PDB file of N, CA and C in Angstrom:
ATOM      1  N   UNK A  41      36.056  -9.955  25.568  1.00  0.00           N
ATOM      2  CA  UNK A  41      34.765 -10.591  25.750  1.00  0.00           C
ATOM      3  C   UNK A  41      34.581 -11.742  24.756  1.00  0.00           C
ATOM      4  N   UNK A  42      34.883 -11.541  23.271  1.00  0.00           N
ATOM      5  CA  UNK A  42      35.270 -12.690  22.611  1.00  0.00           C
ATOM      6  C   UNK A  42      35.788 -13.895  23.094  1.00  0.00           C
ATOM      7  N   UNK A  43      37.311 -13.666  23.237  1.00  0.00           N
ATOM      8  CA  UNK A  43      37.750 -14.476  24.131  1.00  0.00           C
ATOM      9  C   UNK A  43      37.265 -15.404  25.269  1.00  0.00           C
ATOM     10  N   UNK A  44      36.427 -14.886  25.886  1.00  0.00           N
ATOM     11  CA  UNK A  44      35.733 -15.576  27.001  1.00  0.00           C
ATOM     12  C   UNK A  44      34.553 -16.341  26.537  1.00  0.00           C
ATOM     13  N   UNK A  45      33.775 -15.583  25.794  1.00  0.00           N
ATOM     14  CA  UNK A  45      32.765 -16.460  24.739  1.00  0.00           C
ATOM     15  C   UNK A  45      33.163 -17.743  24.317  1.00  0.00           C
ATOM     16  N   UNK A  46      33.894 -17.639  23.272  1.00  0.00           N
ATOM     17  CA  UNK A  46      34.704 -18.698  22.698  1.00  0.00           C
ATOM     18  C   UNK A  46      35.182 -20.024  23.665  1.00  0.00           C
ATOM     19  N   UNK A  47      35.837 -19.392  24.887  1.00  0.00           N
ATOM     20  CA  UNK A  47      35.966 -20.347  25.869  1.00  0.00           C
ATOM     21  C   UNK A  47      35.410 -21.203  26.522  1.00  0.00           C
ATOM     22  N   UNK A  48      34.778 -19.968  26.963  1.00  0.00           N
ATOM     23  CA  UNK A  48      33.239 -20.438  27.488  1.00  0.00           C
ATOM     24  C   UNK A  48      32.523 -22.171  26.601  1.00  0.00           C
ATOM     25  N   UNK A  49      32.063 -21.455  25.578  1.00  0.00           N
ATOM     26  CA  UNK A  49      31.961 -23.141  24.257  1.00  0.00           C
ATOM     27  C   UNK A  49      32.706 -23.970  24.265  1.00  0.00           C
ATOM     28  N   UNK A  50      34.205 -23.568  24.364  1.00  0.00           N
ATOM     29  CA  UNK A  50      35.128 -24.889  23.989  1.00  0.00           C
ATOM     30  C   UNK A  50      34.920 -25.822  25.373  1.00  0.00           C
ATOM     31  N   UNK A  51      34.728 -25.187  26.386  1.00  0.00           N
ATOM     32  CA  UNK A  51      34.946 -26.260  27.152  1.00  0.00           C
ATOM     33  C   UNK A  51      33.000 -26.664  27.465  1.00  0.00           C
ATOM     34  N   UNK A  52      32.332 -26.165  27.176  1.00  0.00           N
ATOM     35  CA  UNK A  52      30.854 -26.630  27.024  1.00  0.00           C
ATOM     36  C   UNK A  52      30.757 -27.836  26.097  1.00  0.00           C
ATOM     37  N   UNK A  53      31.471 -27.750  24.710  1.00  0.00           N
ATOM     38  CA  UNK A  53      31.729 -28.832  24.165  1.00  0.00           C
ATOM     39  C   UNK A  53      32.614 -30.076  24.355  1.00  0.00           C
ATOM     40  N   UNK A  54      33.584 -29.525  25.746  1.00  0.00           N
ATOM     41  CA  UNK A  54      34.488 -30.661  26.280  1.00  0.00           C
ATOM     42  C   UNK A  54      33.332 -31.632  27.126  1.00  0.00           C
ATOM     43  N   UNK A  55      32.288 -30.493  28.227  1.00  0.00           N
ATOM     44  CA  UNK A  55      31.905 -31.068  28.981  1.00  0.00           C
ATOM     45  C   UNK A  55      30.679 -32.052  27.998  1.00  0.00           C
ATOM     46  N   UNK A  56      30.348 -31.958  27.165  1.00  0.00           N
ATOM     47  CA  UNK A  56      29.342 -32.537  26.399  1.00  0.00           C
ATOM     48  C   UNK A  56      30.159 -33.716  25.850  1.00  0.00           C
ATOM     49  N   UNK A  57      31.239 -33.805  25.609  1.00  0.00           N
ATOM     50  CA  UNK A  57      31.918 -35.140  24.857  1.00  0.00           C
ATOM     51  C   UNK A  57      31.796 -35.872  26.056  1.00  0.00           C
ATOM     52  N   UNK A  58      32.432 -35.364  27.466  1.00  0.00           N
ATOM     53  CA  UNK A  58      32.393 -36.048  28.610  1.00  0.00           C
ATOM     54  C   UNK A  58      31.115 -36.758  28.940  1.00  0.00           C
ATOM     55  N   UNK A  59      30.257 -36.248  29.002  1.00  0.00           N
ATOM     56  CA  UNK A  59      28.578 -36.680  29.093  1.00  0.00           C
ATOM     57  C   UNK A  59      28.090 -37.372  28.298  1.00  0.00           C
ATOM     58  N   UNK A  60      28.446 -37.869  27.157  1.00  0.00           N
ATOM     59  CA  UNK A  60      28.430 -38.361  25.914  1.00  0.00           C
ATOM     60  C   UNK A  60      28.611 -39.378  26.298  1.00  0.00           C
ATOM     61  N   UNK A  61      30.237 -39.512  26.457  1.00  0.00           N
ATOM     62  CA  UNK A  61      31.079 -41.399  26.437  1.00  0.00           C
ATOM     63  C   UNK A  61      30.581 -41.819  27.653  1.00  0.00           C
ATOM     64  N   UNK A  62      30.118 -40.810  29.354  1.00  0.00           N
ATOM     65  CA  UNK A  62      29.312 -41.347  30.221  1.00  0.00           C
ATOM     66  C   UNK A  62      28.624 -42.256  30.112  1.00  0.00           C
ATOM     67  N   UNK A  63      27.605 -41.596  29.462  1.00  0.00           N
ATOM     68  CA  UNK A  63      25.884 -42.262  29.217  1.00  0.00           C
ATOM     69  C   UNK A  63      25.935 -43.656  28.370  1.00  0.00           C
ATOM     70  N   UNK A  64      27.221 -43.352  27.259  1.00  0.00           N
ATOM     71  CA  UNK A  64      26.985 -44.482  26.321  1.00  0.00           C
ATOM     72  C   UNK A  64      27.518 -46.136  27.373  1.00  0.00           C
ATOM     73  N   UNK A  65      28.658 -45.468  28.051  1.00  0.00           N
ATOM     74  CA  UNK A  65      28.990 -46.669  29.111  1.00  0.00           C
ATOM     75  C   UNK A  65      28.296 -47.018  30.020  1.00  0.00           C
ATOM     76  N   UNK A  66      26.949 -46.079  30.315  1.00  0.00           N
ATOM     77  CA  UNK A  66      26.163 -46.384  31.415  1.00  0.00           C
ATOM     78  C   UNK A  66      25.432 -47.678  30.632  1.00  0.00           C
ATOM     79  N   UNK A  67      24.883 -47.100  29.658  1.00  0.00           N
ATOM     80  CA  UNK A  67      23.998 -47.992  28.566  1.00  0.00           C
ATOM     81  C   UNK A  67      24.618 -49.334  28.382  1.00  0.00           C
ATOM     82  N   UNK A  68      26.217 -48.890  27.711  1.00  0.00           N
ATOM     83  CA  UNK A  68      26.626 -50.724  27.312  1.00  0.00           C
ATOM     84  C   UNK A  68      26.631 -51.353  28.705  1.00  0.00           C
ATOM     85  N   UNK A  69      26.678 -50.829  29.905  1.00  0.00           N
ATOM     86  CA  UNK A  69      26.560 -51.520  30.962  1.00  0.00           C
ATOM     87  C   UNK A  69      25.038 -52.415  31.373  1.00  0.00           C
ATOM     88  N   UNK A  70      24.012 -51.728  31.062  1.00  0.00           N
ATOM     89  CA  UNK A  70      22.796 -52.043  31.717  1.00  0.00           C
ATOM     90  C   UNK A  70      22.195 -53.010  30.588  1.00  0.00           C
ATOM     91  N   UNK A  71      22.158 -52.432  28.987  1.00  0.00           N
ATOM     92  CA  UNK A  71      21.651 -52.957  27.866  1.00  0.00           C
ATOM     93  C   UNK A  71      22.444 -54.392  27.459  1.00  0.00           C
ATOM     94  N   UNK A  72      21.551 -55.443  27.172  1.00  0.00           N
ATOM     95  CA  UNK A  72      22.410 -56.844  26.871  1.00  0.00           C
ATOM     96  C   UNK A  72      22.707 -56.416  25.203  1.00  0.00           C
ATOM     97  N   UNK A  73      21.525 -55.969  24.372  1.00  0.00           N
ATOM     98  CA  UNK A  73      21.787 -55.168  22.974  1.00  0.00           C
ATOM     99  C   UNK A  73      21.384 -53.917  22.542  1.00  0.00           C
ATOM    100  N   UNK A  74      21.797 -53.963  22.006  1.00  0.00           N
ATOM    101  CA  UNK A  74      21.186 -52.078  21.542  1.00  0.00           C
ATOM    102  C   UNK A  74      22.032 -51.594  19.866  1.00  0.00           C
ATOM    103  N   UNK A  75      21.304 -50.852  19.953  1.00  0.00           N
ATOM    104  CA  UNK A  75      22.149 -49.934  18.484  1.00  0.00           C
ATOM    105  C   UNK A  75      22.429 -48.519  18.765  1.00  0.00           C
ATOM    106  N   UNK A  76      23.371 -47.881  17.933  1.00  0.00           N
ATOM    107  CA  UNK A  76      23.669 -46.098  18.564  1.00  0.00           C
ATOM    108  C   UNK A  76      23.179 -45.760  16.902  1.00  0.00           C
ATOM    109  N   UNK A  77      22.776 -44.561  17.562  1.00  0.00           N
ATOM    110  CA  UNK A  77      21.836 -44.194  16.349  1.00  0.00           C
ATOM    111  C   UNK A  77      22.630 -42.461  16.401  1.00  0.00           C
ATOM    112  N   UNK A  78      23.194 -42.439  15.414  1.00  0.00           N
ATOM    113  CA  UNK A  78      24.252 -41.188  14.894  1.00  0.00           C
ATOM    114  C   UNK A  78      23.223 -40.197  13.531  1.00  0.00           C
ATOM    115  N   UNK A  79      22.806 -38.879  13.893  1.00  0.00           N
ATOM    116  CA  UNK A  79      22.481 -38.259  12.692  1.00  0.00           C
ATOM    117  C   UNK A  79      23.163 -37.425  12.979  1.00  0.00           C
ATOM    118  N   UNK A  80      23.189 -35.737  11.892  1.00  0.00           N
ATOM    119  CA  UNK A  80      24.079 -34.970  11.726  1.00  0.00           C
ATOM    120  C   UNK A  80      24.065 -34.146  13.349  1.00  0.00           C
ATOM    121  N   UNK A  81      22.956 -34.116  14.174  1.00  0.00           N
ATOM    122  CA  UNK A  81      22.880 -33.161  15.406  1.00  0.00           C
ATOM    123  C   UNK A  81      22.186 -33.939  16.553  1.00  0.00           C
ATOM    124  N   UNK A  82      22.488 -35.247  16.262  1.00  0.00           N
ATOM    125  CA  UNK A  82      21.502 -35.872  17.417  1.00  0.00           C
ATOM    126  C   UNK A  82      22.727 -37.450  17.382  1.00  0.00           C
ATOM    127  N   UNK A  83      23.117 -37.658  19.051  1.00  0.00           N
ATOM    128  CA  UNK A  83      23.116 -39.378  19.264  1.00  0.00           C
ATOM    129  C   UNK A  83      22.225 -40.146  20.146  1.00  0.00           C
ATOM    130  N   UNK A  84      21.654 -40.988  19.986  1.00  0.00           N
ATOM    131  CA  UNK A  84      20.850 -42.143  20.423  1.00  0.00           C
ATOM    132  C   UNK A  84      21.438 -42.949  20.711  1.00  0.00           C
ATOM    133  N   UNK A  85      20.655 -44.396  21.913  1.00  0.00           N
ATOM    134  CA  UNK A  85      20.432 -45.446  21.487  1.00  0.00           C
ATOM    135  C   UNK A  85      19.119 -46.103  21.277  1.00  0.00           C
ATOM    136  N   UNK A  86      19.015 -47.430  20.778  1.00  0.00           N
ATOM    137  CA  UNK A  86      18.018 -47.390  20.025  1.00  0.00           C
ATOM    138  C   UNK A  86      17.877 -49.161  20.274  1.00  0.00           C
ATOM    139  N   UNK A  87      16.451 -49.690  20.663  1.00  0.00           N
ATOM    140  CA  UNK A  87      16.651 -51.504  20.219  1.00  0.00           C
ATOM    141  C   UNK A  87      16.930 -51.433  21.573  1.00  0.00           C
ATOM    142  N   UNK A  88      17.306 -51.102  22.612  1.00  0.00           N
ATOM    143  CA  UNK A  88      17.710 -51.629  23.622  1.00  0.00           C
ATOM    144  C   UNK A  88      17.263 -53.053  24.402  1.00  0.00           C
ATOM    145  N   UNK A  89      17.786 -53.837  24.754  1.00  0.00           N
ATOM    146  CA  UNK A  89      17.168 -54.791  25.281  1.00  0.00           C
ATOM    147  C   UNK A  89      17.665 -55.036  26.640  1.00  0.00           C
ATOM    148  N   UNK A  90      16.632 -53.852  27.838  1.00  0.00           N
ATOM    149  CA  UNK A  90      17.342 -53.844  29.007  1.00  0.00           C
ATOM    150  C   UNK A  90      16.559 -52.518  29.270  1.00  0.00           C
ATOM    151  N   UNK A  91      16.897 -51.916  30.895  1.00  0.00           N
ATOM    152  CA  UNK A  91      16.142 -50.986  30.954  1.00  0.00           C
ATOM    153  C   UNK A  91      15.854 -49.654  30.753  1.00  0.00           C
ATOM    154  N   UNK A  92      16.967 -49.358  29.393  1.00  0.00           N
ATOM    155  CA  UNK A  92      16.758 -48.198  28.617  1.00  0.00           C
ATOM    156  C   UNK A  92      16.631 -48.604  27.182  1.00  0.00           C
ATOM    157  N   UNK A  93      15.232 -47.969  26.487  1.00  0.00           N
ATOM    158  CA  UNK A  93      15.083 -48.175  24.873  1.00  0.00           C
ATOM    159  C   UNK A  93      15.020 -46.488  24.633  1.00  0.00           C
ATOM    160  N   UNK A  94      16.014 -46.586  23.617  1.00  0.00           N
ATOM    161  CA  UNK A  94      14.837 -44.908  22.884  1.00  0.00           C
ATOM    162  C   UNK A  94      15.877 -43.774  23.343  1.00  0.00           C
ATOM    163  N   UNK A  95      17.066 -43.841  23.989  1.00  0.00           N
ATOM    164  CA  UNK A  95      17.385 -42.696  24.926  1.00  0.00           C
ATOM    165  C   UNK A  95      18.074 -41.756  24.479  1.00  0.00           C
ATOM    166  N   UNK A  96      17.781 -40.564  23.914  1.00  0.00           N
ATOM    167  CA  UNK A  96      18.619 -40.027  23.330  1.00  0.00           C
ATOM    168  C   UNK A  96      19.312 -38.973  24.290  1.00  0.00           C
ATOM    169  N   UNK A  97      20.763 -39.130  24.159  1.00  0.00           N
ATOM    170  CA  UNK A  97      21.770 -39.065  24.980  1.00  0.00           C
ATOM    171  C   UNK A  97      22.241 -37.299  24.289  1.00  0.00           C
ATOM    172  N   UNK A  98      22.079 -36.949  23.138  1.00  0.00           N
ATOM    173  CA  UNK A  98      22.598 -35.587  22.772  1.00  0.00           C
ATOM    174  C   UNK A  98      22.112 -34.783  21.835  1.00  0.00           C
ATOM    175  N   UNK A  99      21.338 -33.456  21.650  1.00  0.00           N
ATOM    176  CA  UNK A  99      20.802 -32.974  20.310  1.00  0.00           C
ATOM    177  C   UNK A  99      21.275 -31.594  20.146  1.00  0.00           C
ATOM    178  N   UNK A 100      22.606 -31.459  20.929  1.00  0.00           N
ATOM    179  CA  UNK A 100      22.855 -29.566  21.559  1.00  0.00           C
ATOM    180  C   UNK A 100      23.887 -29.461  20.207  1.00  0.00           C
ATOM    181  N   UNK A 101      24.583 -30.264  19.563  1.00  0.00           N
ATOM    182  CA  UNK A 101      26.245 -30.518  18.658  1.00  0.00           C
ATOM    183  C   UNK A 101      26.214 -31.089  17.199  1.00  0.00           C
ATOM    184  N   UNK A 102      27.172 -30.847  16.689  1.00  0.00           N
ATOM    185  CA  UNK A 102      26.921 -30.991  14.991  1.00  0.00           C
ATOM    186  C   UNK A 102      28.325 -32.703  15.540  1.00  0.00           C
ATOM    187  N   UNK A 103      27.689 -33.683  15.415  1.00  0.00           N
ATOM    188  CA  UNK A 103      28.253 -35.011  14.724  1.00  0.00           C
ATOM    189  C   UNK A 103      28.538 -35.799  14.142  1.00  0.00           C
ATOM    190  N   UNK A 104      28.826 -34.883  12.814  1.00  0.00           N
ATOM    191  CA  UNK A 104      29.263 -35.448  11.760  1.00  0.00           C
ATOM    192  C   UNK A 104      30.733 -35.629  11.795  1.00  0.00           C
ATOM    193  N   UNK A 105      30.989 -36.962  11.590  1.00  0.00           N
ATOM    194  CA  UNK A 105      32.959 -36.881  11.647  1.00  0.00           C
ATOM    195  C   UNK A 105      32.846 -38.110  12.678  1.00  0.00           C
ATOM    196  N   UNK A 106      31.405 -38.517  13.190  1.00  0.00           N
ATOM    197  CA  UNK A 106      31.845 -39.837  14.513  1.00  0.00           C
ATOM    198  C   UNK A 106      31.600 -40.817  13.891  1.00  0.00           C
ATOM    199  N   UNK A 107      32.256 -41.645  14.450  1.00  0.00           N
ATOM    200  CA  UNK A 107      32.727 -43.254  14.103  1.00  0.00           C
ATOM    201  C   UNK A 107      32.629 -44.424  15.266  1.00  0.00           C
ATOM    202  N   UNK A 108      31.504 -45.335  14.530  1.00  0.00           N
ATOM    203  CA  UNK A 108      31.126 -46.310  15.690  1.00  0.00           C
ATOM    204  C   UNK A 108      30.668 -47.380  14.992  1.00  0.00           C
ATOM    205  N   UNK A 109      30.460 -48.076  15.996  1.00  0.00           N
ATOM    206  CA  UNK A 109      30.084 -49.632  15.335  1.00  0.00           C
ATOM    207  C   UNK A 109      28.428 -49.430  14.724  1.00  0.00           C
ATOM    208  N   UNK A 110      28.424 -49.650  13.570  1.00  0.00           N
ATOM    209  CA  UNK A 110      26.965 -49.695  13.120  1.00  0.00           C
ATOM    210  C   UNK A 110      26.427 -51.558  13.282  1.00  0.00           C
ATOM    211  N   UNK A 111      25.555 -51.134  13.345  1.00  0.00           N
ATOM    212  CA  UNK A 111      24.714 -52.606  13.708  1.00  0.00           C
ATOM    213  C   UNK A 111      24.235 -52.904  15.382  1.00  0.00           C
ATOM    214  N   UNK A 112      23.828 -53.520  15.858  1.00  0.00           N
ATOM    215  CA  UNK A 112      23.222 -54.246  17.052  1.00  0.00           C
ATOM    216  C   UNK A 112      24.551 -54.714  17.686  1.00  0.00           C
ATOM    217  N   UNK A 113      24.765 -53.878  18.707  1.00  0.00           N
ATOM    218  CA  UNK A 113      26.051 -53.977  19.710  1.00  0.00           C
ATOM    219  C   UNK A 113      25.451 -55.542  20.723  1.00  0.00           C
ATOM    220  N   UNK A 114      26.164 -56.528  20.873  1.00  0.00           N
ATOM    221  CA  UNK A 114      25.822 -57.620  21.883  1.00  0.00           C
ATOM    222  C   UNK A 114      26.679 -57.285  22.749  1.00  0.00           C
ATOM    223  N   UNK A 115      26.255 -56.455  23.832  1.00  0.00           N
ATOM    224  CA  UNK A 115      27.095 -56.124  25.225  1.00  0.00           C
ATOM    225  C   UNK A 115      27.233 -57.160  26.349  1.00  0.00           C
ATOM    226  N   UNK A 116      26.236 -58.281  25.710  1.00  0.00           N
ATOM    227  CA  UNK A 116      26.448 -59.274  26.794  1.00  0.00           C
ATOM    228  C   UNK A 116      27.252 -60.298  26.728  1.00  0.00           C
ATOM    229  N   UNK A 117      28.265 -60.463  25.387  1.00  0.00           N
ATOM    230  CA  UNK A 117      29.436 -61.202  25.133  1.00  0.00           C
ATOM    231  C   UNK A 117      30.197 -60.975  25.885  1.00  0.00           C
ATOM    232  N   UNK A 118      31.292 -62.029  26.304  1.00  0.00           N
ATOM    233  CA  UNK A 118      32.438 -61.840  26.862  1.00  0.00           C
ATOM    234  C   UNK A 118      33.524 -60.845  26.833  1.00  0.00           C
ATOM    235  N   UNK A 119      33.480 -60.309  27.589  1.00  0.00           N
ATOM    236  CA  UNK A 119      34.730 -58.830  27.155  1.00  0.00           C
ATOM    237  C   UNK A 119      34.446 -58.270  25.718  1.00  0.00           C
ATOM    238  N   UNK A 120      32.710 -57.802  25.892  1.00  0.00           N
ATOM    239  CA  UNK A 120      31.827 -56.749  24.973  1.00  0.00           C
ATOM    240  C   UNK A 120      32.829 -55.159  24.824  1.00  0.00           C
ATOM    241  N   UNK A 121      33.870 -55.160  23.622  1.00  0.00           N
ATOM    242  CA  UNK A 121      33.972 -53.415  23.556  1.00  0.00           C
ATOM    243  C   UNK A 121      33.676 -53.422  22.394  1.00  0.00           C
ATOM    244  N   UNK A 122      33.353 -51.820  22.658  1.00  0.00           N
ATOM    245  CA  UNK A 122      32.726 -51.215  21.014  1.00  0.00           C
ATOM    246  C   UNK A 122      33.972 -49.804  21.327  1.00  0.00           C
ATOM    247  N   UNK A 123      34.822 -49.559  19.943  1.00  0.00           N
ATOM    248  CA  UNK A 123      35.362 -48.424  19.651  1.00  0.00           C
ATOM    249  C   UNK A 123      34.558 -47.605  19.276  1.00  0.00           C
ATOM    250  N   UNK A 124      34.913 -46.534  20.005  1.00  0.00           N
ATOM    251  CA  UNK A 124      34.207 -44.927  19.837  1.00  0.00           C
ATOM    252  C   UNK A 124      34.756 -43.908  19.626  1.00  0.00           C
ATOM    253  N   UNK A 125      34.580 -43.242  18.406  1.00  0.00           N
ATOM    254  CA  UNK A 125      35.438 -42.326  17.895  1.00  0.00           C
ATOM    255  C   UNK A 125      34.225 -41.278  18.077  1.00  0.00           C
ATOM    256  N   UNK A 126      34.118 -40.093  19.109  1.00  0.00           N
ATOM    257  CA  UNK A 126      33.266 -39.249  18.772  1.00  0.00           C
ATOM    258  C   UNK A 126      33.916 -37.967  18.390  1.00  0.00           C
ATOM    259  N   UNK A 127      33.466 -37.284  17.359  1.00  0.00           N
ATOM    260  CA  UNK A 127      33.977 -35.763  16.746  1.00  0.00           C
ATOM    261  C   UNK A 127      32.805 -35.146  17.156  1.00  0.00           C
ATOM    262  N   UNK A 128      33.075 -33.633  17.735  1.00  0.00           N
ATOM    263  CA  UNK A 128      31.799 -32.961  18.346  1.00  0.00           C
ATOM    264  C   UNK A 128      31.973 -31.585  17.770  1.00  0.00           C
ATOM    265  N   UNK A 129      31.010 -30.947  17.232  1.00  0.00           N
ATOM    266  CA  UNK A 129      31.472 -29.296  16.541  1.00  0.00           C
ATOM    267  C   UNK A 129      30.497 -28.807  17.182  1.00  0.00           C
ATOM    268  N   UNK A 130      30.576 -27.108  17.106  1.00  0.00           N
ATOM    269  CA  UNK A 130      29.810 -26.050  17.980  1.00  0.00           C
ATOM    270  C   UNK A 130      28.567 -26.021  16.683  1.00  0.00           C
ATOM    271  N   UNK A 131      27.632 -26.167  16.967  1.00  0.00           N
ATOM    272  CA  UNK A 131      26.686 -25.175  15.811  1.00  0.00           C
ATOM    273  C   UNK A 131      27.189 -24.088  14.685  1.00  0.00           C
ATOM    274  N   UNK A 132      27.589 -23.378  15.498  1.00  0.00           N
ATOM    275  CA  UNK A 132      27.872 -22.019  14.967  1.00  0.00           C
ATOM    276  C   UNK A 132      29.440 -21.641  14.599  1.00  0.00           C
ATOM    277  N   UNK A 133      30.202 -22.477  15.223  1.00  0.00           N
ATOM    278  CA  UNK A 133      31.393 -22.171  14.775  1.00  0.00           C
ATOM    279  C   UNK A 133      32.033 -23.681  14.700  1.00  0.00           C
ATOM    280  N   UNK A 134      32.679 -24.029  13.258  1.00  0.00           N
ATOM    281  CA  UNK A 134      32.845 -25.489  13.272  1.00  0.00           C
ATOM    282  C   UNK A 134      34.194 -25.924  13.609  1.00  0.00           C
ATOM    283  N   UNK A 135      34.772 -24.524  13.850  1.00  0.00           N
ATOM    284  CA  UNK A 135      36.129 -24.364  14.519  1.00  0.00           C
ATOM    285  C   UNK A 135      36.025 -24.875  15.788  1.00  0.00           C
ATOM    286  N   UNK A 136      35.782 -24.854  16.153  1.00  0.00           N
ATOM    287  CA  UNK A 136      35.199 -25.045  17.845  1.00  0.00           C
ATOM    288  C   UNK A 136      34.438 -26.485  17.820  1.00  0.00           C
ATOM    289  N   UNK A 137      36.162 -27.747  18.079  1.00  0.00           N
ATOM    290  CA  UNK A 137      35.344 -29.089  17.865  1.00  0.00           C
ATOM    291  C   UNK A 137      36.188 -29.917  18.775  1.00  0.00           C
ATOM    292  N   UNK A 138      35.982 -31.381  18.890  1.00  0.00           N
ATOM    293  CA  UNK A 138      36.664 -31.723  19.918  1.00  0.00           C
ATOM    294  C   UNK A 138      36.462 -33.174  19.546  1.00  0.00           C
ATOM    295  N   UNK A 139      37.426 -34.072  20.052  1.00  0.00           N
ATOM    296  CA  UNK A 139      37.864 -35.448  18.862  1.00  0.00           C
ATOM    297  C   UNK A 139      37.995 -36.307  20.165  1.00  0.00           C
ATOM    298  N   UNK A 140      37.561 -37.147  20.228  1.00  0.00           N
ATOM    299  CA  UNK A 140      37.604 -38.053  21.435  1.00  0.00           C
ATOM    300  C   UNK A 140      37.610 -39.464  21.069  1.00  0.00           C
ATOM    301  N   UNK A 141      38.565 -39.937  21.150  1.00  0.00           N
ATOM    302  CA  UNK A 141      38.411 -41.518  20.993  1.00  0.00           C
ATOM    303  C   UNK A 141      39.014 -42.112  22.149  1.00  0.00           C
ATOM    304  N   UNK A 142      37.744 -43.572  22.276  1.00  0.00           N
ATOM    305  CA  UNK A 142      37.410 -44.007  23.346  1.00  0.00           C
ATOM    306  C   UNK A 142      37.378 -45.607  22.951  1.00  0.00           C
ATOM    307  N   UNK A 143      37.413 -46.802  24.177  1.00  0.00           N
ATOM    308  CA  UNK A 143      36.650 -47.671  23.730  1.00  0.00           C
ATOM    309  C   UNK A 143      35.619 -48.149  25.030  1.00  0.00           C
ATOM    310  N   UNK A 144      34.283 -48.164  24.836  1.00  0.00           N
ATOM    311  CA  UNK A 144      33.194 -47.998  25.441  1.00  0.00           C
ATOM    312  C   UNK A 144      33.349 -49.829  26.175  1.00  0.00           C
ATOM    313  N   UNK A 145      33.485 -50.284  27.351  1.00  0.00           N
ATOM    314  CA  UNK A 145      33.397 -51.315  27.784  1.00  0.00           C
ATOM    315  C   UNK A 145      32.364 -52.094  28.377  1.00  0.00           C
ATOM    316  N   UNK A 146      32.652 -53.438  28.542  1.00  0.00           N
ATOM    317  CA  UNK A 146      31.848 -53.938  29.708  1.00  0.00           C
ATOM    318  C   UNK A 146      32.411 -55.610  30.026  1.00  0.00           C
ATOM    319  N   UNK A 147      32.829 -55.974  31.058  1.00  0.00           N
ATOM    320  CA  UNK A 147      33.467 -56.729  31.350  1.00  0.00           C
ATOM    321  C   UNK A 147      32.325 -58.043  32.041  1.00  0.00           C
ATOM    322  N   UNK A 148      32.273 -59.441  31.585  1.00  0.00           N
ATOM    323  CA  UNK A 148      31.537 -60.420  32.231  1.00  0.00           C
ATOM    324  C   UNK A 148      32.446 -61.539  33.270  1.00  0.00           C
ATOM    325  N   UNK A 149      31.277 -61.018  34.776  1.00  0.00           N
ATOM    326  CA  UNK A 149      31.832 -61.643  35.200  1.00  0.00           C
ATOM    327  C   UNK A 149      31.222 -63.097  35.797  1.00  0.00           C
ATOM    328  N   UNK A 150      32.342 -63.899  35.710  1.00  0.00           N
ATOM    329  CA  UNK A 150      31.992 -65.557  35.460  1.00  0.00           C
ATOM    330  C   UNK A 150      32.168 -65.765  37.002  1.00  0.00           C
TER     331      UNK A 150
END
């Protein structure tokens, strides 16, 4: 029953990294700027200029260990990427984590 528990999380925390780099590509898609706003159990974005401000995308995971561009992302530059390093841990067990690096796109087309 352990076993299945445990499982059960690891891949709850897979599907949450997945939902994660989603949303953030939905965002660099729609937003011309924005900022990602990283605390120890919560990611955002934030500043948006476009039709999501404020959206916070995750508050279920411990994210300490992620790595991203700090400052005001301009997604509306020419071949706009931002590298995304997200590290995701369980609450309760910090064993139970999952390392995803990504680079979040958006392509202009002329």
């Amino acid at each position: 029953m352990k076993y299945n528990i445990t499982e059960t999380k690891k891949l709850r925390i897979q599907e949450e990294a997945n939902y994660i780099i989603a949303e953030m590509q939905r965002i660099h898609r729609q937003c011309d700027h924005y900022e990602i706003e990283i605390e120890d159990t919560k990611i955002a974005m934030k500043n948006c200029e476009g039709p999501i401000n404020g959206k916070v995308i995750s508050e279920r995971f411990n994210f300490r260990g992620t790595s991203y561009w700090e400052g005001k992302v301009d997604a509306k530059r020419e071949n706009a990427n931002v590298d995304f390093n997200l590290f995701i841990k369980d609450l309760e067990n910090e064993k139970l984590n999952v390392e995803l690096n990504t680079r979040i796109t958006r392509y202009k087309v002329q």
